[in-house]
Amino acid sequence: MRKNSIKNTRVNTEVQRELANLIREGIKDPRIHLMTSVTGVEVAPDLKTCKAFISVLGDSEAKKNTLAGLKSAEGYIRKQLARSINLRNTPEIRFILDESIEYGVTMSKLIDEVSRQEHAQEVHEDGENGEDNQ
């Protein structure tokens, strides 16, 4: 199976959906933050390994605790995946913290701040120019 084949894309989507459901409903570990989402999954073409990209809305302590909780529940998660998804092999899951959403929000705030400053500067310059003409 090629990396970008239709079958691999379907497997990635299904594993992502099941992982999200398991994290939301199946795991009772208090270390896992409530605002945890699975942003992406990459299952290897041989179905042996899987990278699960996890996004946590919270501080660095919540992120660290969530990753620790997920790593400790890895065996349970893998067993539940095997029950819900009919694959030849159930992949070994490696959880990776995905901070791209947080980075995007930060960059958006910075862009908004710069455009507000530019707008304020233009208004200020227009006000000075208008006073000079009178």
Coordinates of C-alpha atoms in Angstrom, one line a residue:
M1 CA 0.0 0.0 0.0
R2 CA 1.5 3.4 -1.0
K3 CA 1.6 6.1 1.5
N4 CA -0.9 8.4 -0.2
S5 CA -3.2 5.7 -1.6
I6 CA -6.9 5.8 -1.1
K7 CA -6.8 2.8 1.2
N8 CA -4.2 4.5 3.4
T9 CA -6.3 7.7 3.5
R10 CA -9.3 5.7 4.6
V11 CA -7.4 3.9 7.3
N12 CA -6.0 7.2 8.6
T13 CA -9.4 8.8 8.7
E14 CA -11.0 5.8 10.5
V15 CA -8.2 5.5 13.0
Q16 CA -8.4 9.3 13.7
R17 CA -12.2 9.0 14.2
E18 CA -11.9 6.1 16.6
L19 CA -9.0 7.6 18.5
A20 CA -11.0 10.8 19.0
N21 CA -14.0 8.8 20.3
L22 CA -11.8 6.8 22.7
I23 CA -10.1 9.9 24.1
R24 CA -13.4 11.7 24.5
E25 CA -15.5 8.8 25.9
G26 CA -13.4 5.8 26.7
I27 CA -10.5 6.9 28.8
K28 CA -11.2 7.9 32.4
D29 CA -7.6 9.1 33.2
P30 CA -7.9 12.4 35.1
R31 CA -4.5 13.6 33.6
I32 CA -6.1 13.8 30.1
H33 CA -7.4 17.3 29.6
L34 CA -11.0 17.7 28.5
M35 CA -10.0 19.9 25.6
T36 CA -7.9 17.3 23.8
S37 CA -8.4 16.6 20.1
V38 CA -6.8 14.4 17.5
T39 CA -5.7 16.7 14.7
G40 CA -4.2 14.1 12.5
V41 CA -3.1 10.4 12.1
E42 CA -0.5 8.9 9.9
V43 CA -0.7 5.1 9.8
A44 CA 2.4 3.5 8.1
P45 CA 1.6 1.6 4.9
D46 CA 2.5 -1.7 6.6
L47 CA -0.1 -0.9 9.4
K48 CA 2.6 -1.5 12.1
T49 CA 3.0 2.0 13.5
C50 CA 0.9 5.1 13.8
K51 CA 1.6 8.7 14.6
A52 CA -1.3 10.4 16.3
F53 CA -1.1 14.2 16.5
I54 CA -2.8 15.5 19.6
S55 CA -3.8 19.1 20.3
V56 CA -4.4 20.2 23.9
L57 CA -6.0 23.5 24.7
G58 CA -4.4 24.5 27.9
D59 CA -1.1 25.4 29.6
S60 CA 2.2 23.4 29.3
E61 CA 1.4 21.4 32.4
A62 CA -1.9 20.2 31.0
K63 CA -0.2 19.2 27.7
K64 CA 2.5 17.3 29.5
N65 CA 0.0 15.5 31.8
T66 CA -2.3 14.7 28.8
L67 CA 0.6 13.1 26.9
A68 CA 1.6 11.1 30.0
G69 CA -1.9 9.9 30.4
L70 CA -2.3 8.9 26.8
K71 CA 1.1 7.1 26.8
S72 CA 0.0 5.1 29.9
A73 CA -3.3 4.2 28.3
E74 CA -1.7 3.2 25.0
G75 CA -2.3 -0.6 25.5
Y76 CA -5.9 0.0 26.3
I77 CA -6.3 2.3 23.3
R78 CA -4.7 -0.2 21.0
K79 CA -6.9 -3.0 22.3
Q80 CA -10.1 -0.9 21.7
L81 CA -8.9 0.1 18.2
A82 CA -8.4 -3.6 17.4
R83 CA -12.0 -4.3 18.5
S84 CA -13.5 -1.4 16.6
I85 CA -11.4 -1.4 13.4
N86 CA -10.9 -4.5 11.4
L87 CA -7.3 -4.3 10.3
R88 CA -4.7 -7.0 9.6
N89 CA -2.4 -5.4 12.2
T90 CA -3.4 -3.0 14.9
P91 CA -0.8 -0.3 14.8
E92 CA 1.5 0.7 17.6
I93 CA 0.5 4.3 18.5
R94 CA 2.9 7.1 19.2
F95 CA 1.3 10.3 20.5
I96 CA 2.9 13.6 19.3
L97 CA 1.9 17.0 20.6
D98 CA 0.6 19.2 17.7
E99 CA 0.9 22.9 18.5
S100 CA 0.0 24.1 15.0
I101 CA -3.5 25.3 16.1
E102 CA -2.0 27.3 19.0
Y103 CA 0.7 28.7 16.7
G104 CA -2.0 29.7 14.2
V105 CA -4.0 31.5 16.9
T106 CA -0.9 33.3 18.1
M107 CA 0.1 34.4 14.6
S108 CA -3.5 35.6 13.9
K109 CA -3.4 37.8 17.1
L110 CA -0.1 39.3 16.1
I111 CA -1.4 40.1 12.6
D112 CA -4.5 41.7 14.0
E113 CA -2.4 43.7 16.4
V114 CA -0.1 45.0 13.6
S115 CA -3.1 46.0 11.4
R116 CA -4.7 47.8 14.4
Q117 CA -1.5 49.8 14.9
E118 CA -1.2 50.6 11.2
H119 CA -4.9 51.8 11.2
A120 CA -4.3 53.9 14.3
Q121 CA -1.2 55.4 12.7
E122 CA -3.1 56.2 9.5
V123 CA -5.9 57.9 11.5
H124 CA -3.4 59.9 13.5
E125 CA -1.6 61.0 10.3
D126 CA -4.9 62.0 8.6
G127 CA -5.8 64.0 11.7
E128 CA -2.5 65.9 11.6
N129 CA -2.9 66.6 7.8
G130 CA -6.5 67.8 8.2
E131 CA -5.4 70.3 10.9
D132 CA -2.7 71.8 8.7
N133 CA -5.1 72.5 5.8
Q134 CA -7.5 74.6 7.9

